[in-house]
Tab-separated table of C-alpha atoms and ligand atoms in Angstrom:
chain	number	residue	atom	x	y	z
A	1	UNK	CA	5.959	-42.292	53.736
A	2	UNK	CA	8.297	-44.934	54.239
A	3	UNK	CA	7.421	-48.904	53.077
A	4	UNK	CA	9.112	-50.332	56.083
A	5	UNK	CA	8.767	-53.965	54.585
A	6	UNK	CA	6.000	-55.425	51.840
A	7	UNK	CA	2.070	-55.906	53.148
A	8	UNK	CA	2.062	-53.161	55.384
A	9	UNK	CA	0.868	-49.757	55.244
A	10	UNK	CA	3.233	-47.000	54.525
A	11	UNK	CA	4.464	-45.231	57.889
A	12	UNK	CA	4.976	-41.554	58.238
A	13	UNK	CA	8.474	-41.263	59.163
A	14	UNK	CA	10.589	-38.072	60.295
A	15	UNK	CA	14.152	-38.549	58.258
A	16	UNK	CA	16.623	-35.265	58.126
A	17	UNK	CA	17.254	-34.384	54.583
A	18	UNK	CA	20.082	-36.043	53.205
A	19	UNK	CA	22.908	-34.011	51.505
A	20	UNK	CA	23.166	-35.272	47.772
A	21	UNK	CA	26.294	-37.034	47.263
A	22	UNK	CA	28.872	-36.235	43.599
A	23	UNK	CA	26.619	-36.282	40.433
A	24	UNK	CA	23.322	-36.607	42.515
A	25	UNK	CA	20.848	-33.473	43.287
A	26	UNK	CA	18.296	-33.334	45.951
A	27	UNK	CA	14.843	-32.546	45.111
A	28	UNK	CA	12.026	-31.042	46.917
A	29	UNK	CA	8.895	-32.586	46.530
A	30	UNK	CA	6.265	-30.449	44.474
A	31	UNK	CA	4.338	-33.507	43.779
A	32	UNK	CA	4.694	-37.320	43.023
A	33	UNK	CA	2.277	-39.703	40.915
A	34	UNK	CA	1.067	-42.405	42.459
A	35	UNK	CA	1.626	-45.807	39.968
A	36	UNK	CA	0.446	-49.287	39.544
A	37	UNK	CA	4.114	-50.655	39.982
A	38	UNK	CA	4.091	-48.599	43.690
A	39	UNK	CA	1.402	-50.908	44.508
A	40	UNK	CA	3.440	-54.019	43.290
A	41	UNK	CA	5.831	-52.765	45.582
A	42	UNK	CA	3.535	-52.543	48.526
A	43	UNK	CA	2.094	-55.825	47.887
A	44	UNK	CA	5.237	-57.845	47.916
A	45	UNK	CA	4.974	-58.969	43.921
A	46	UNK	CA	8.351	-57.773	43.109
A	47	UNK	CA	11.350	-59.368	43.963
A	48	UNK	CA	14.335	-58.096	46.217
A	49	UNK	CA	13.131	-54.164	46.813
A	50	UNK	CA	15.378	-52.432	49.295
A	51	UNK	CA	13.458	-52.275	52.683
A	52	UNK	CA	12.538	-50.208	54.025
A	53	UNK	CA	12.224	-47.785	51.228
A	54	UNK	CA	10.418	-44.780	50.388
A	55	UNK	CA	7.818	-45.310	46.992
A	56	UNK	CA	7.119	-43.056	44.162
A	57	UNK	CA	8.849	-42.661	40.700
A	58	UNK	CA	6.387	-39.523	39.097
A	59	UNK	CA	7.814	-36.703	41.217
A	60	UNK	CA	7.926	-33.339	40.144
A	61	UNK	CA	10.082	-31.043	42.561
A	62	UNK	CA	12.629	-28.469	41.930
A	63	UNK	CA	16.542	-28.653	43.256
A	64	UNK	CA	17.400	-27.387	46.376
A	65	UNK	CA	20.508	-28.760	46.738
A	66	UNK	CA	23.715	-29.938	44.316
A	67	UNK	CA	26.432	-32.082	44.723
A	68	UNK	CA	29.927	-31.935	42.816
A	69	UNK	CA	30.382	-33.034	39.344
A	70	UNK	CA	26.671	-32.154	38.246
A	71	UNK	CA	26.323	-30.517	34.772
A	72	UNK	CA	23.530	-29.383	32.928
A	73	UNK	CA	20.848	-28.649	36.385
A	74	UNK	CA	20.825	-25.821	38.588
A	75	UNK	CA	19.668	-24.781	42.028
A	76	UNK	CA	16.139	-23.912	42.037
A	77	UNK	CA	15.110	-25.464	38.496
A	78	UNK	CA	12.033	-27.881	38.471
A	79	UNK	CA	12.844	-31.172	37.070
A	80	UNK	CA	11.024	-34.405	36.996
A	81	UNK	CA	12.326	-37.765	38.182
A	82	UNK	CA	11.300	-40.938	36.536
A	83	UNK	CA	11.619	-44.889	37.467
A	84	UNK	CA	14.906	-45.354	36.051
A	85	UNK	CA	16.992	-43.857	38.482
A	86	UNK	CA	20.314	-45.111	37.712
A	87	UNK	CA	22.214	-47.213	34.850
A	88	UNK	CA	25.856	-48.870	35.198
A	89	UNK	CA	26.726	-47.292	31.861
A	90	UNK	CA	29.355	-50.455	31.438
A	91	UNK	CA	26.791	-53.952	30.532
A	92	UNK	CA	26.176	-54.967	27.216
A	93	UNK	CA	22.787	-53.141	27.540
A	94	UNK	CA	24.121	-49.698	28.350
A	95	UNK	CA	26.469	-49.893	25.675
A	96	UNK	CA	24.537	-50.789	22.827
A	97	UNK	CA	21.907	-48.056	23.929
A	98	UNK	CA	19.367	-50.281	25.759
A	99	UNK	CA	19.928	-48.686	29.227
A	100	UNK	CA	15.938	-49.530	29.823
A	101	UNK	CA	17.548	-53.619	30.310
A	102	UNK	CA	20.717	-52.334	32.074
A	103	UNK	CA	22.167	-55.196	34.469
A	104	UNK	CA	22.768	-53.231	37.216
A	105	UNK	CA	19.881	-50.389	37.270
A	106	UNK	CA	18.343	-48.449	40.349
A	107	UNK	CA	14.738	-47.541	40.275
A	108	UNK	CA	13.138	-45.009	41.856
A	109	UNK	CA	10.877	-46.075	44.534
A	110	UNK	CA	11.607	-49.505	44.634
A	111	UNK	CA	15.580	-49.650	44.743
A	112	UNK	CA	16.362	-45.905	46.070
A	113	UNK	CA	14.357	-43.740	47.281
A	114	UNK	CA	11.649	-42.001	45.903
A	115	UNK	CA	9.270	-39.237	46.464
A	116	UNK	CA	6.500	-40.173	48.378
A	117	UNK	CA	8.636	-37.793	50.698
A	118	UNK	CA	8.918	-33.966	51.067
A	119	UNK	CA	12.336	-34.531	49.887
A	120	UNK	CA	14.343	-36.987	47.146
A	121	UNK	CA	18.056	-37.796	45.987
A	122	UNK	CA	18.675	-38.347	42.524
A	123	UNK	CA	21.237	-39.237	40.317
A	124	UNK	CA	20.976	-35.961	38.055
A	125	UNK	CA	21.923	-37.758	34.667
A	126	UNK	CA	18.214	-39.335	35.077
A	127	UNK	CA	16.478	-36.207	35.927
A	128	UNK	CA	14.581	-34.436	32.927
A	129	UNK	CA	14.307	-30.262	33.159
A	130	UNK	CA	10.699	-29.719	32.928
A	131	UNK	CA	10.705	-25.756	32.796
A	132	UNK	CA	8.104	-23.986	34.450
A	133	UNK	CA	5.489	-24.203	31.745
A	134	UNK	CA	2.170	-26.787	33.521
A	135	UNK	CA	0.989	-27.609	37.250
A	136	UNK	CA	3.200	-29.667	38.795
A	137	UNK	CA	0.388	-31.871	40.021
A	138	UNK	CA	-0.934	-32.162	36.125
A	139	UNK	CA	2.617	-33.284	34.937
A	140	UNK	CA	3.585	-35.992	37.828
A	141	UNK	CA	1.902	-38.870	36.027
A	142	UNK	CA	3.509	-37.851	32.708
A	143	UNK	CA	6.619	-39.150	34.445
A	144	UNK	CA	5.729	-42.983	34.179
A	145	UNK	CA	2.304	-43.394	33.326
A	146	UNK	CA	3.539	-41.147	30.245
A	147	UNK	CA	6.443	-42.376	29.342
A	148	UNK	CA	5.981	-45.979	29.910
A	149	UNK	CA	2.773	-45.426	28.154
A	150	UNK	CA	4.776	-43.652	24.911
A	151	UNK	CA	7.655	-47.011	24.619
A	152	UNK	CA	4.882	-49.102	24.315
A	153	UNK	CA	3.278	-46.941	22.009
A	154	UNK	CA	6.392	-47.200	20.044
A	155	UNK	CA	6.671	-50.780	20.189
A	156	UNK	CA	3.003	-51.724	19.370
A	157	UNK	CA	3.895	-49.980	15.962
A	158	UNK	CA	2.512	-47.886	13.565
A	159	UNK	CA	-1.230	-49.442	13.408
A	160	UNK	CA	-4.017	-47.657	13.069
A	161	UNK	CA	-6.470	-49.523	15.224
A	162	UNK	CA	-4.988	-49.711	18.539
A	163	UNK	CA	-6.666	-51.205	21.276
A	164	UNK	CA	-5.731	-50.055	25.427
A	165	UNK	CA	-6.766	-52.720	28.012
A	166	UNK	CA	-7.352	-51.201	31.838
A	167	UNK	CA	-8.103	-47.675	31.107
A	168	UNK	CA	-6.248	-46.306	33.831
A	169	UNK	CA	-3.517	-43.183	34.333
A	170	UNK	CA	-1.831	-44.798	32.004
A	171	UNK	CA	-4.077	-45.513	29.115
A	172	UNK	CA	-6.307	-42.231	30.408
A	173	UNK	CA	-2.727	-39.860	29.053
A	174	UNK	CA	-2.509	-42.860	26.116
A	175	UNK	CA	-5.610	-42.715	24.515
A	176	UNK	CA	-4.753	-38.559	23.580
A	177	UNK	CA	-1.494	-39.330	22.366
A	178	UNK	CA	-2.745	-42.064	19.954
A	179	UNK	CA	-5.729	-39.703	18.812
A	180	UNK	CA	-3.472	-36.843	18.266
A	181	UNK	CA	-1.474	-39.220	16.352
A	182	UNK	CA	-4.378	-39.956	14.171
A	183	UNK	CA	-4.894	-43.082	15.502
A	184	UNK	CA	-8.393	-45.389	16.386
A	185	UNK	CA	-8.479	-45.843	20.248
A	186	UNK	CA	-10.480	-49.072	21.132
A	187	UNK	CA	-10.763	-49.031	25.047
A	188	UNK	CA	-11.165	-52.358	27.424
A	189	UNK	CA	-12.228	-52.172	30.834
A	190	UNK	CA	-13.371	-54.512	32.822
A	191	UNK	CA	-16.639	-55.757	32.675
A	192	UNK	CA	-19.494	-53.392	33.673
A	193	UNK	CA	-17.499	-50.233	34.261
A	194	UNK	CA	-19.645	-48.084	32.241
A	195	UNK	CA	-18.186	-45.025	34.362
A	196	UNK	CA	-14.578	-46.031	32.949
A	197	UNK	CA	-16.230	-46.897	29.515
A	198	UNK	CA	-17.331	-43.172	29.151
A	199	UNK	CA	-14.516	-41.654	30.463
A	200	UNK	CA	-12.344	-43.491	27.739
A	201	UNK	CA	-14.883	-42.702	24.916
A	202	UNK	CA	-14.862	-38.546	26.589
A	203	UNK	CA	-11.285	-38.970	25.558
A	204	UNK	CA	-11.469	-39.976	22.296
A	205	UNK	CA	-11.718	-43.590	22.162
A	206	UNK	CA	-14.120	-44.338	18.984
A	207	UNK	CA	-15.305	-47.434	20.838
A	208	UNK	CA	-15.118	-48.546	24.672
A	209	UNK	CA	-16.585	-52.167	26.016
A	210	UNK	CA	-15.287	-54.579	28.369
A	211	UNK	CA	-12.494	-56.803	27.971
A	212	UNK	CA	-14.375	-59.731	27.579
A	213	UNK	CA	-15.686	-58.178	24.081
A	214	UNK	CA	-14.612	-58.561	21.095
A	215	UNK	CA	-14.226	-55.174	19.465
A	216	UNK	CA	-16.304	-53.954	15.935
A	217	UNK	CA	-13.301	-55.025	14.314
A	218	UNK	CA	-9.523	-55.989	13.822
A	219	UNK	CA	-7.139	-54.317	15.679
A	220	UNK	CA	-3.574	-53.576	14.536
A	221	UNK	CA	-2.093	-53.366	17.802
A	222	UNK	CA	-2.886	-53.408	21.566
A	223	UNK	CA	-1.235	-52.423	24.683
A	224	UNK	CA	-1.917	-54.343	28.358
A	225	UNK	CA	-1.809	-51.871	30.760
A	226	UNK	CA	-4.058	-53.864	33.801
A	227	UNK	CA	-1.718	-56.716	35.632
A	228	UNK	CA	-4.125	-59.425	34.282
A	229	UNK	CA	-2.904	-62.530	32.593
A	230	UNK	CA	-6.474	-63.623	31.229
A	231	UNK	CA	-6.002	-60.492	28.891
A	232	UNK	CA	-3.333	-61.881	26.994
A	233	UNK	CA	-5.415	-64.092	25.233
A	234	UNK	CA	-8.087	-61.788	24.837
A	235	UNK	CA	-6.158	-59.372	23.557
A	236	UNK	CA	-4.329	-62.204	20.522
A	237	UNK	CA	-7.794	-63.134	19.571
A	238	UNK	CA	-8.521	-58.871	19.115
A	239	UNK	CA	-5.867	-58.101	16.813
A	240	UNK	CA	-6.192	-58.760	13.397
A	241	UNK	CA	-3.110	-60.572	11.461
A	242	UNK	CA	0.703	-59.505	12.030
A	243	UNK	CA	-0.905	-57.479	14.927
A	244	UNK	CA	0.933	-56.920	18.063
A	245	UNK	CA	0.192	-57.331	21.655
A	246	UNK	CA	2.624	-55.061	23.900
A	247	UNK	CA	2.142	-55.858	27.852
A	248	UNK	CA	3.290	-52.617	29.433
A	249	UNK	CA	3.045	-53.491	33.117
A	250	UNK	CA	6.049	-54.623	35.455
A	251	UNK	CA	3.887	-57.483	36.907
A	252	UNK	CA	1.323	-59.234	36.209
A	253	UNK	CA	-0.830	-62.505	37.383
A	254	UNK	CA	0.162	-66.056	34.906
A	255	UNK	CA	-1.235	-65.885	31.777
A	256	UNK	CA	-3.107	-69.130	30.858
A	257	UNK	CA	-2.820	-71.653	28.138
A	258	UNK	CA	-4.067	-70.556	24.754
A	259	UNK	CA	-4.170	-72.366	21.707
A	260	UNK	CA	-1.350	-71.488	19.083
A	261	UNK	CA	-4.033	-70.545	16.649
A	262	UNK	CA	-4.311	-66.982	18.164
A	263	UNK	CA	-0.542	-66.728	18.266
A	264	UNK	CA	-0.393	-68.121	14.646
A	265	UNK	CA	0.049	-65.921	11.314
A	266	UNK	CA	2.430	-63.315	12.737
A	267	UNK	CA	0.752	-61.896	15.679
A	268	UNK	CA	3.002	-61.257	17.967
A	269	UNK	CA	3.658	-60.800	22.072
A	270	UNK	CA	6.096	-58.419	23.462
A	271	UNK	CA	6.856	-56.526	26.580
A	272	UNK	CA	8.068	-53.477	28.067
A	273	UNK	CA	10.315	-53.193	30.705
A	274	UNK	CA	11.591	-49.380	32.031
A	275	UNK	CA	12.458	-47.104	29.697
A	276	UNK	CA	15.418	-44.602	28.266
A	277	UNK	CA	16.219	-41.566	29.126
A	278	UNK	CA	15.774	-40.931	25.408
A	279	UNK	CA	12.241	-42.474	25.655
A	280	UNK	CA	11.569	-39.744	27.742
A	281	UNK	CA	12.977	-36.447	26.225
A	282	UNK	CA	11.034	-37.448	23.059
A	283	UNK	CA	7.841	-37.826	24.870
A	284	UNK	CA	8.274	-34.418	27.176
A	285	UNK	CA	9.351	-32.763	23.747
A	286	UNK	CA	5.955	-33.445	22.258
A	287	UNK	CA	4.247	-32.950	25.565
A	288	UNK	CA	2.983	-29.248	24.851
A	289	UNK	CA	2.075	-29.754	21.648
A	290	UNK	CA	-0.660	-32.653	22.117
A	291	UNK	CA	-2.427	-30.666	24.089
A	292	UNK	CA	-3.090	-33.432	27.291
A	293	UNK	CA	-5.848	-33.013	29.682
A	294	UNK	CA	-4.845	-34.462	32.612
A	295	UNK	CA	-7.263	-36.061	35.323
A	296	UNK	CA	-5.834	-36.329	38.891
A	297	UNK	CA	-7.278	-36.839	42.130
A	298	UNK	CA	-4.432	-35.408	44.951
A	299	UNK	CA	-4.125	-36.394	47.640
A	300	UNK	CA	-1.919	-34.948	51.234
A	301	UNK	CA	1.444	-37.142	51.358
A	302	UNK	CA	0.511	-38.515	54.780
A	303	UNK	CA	-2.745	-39.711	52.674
A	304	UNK	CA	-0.755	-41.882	50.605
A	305	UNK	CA	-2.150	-44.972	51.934
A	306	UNK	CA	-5.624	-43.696	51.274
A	307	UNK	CA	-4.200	-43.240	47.545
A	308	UNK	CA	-2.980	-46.530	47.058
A	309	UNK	CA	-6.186	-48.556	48.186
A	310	UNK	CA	-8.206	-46.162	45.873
A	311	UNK	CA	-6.229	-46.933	43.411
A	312	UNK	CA	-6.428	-51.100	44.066
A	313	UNK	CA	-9.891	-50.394	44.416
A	314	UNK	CA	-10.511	-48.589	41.203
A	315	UNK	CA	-12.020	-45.623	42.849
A	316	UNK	CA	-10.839	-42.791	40.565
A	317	UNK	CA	-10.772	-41.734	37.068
A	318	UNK	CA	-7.297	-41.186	35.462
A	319	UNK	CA	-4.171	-40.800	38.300
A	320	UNK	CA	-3.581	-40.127	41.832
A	321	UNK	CA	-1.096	-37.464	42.990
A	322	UNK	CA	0.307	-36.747	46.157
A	323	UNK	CA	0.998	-33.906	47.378
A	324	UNK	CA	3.419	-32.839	50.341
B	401	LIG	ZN1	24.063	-51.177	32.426
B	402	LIG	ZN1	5.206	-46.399	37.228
């Protein structure tokens, strides 16, 4: 399903499968998460992506093809590709062990292909092995909403109270990590989505409202999922003192003038941009152990488009997955 250029539906398109070239694999499809940042993509609100290009950076698929030089994958093993799908290795970033800011990167879905596609290429140093342990379609959105959703974790801290604004795939996968963590989950939605308000509290969230509430009380921590700058502000005046406010998303719309007083006494305003390969061993390491439940709605590949306006439109709980 190829994005032939930005505002315009995705286009089934008949490609032969490429042969992967020295250190890359090629991947057959099992099944690919469909993200927030595919829709960015769509939309036109990112800057320079290569046109036309093919979306998706949550694929599960297993190697059916390897080119020279690869070490450490085989034919026929599943592995999972993420949105980091290349680093230089050479920048200042790379070599201080920040490849998530590398100067030259290639992401999956946006600047190489990706796998809304029976078929992907992929540089094999950015592919994790993912065993054959869990349904391919239940560990898709692991591969960004996941672990996107475990570097903010880490950078919102070690607070207790930790409130998740847009309760989507992301924050949905979030929400059980921070529980199992022994954290407080305080979930924002937007206003009036009871439906998402009791999905978050079915998860575990001790308390779910909409984002224009204030919640019962401080939190030490919370993490923007929803492309919304009005949250930001919202979100300052939520968290207690020293608290952090992490925006996790790759775009989002300007965030207005606030007054320094919400800022003031330590709270702070970060972002996340990509993450590490590192980032995402640790997270698939603990995977098993935290027990997940996973809600997807799947959809056929040549659906995709359907996917992506239910997912504008807010029409499911949790992620989408395609499926070729
Ligand atoms: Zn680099
Ligand atoms: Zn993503």
């Amino acid at each position: 399903m190829v994005s032939n250029q930005p505002h315009t539906p995705l286009v089934w398109t008949d490609l032969p499968d490429r042969e992967p070239g020295p250190g890359e694999i090629r991947v057959k499809v099992l099944a690919c998460g469909v993200c927030r940042t595919d829709l960015h993509v769509v939309d036109g609100e990112l800057p320079h992506p290569n046109s036309p290009i093919i979306p998706g950076h949550e694929i599960v698929g297993r190697i059916d093809a390897v080119g020279d030089g690869v070490v450490g994958l085989s034919l026929g093993e599943r592995v999972g590709i993420p949105w980091l799908g290349h680093t230089c290795g050479v920048c200042p970033y790379c070599v201080a062990s920040r490849e998530n800011l590398c100067d030259a990167p290639l992401f999956t879905g946006y600047t190489r292909d990706g796998g809304f596609a029976t078929a992907t290429i992929a540089d094999a140093r950015f592919a994790f092995p993912l065993g054959e342990t869990g349904d391919a379609v239940k560990l898709a959105p692991l591969l960004c909403a996941g672990l996107i959703g475990w570097r903010a974790l880490a950078l919102a801290g070690e607070g207790r109270r930790l409130g998740l604004y847009g309760f989507g795939a992301a924050a949905h996968i979030l929400a059980q990590v921070a529980r199992w963590q022994g954290r407080e989950v305080y979930a924002f939605t937007q206003a009036g989505d009871t439906k998402g308000q009791a999905f978050a509290r079915s998860l575990g969230a001790v308390w779910a409202g909409g984002s224009d509430e204030a919640p019962p009380v401080p939190l030490d921590a919370a993490i923007i999922f929803a492309p919304v700058g009005d949250l930001v502000p919202l979100a300052l005046r939520a968290v207690a003192k020293g608290g952090r406010v992490v925006c996790a998303g790759i775009h989002m719309s300007d965030i207005p003038a606030f007054p320094y007083a919400i800022l003031w006494e330590e709270r702070q305003l970060v972002s996340v941009a990509n993450l590490s390969r590192k980032d995402g061993l640790d997270f698939l390491k603990l995977v098993p152990g935290i027990g997940i439940v996973m809600t997807t709605t799947t959809y056929p590949l040549e659906r995709a488009n359907r996917a992506l306006a239910d997912l504008r439109a807010g029409r499911f709980e949790g992620a989408a997955v395609l499926v070729p």
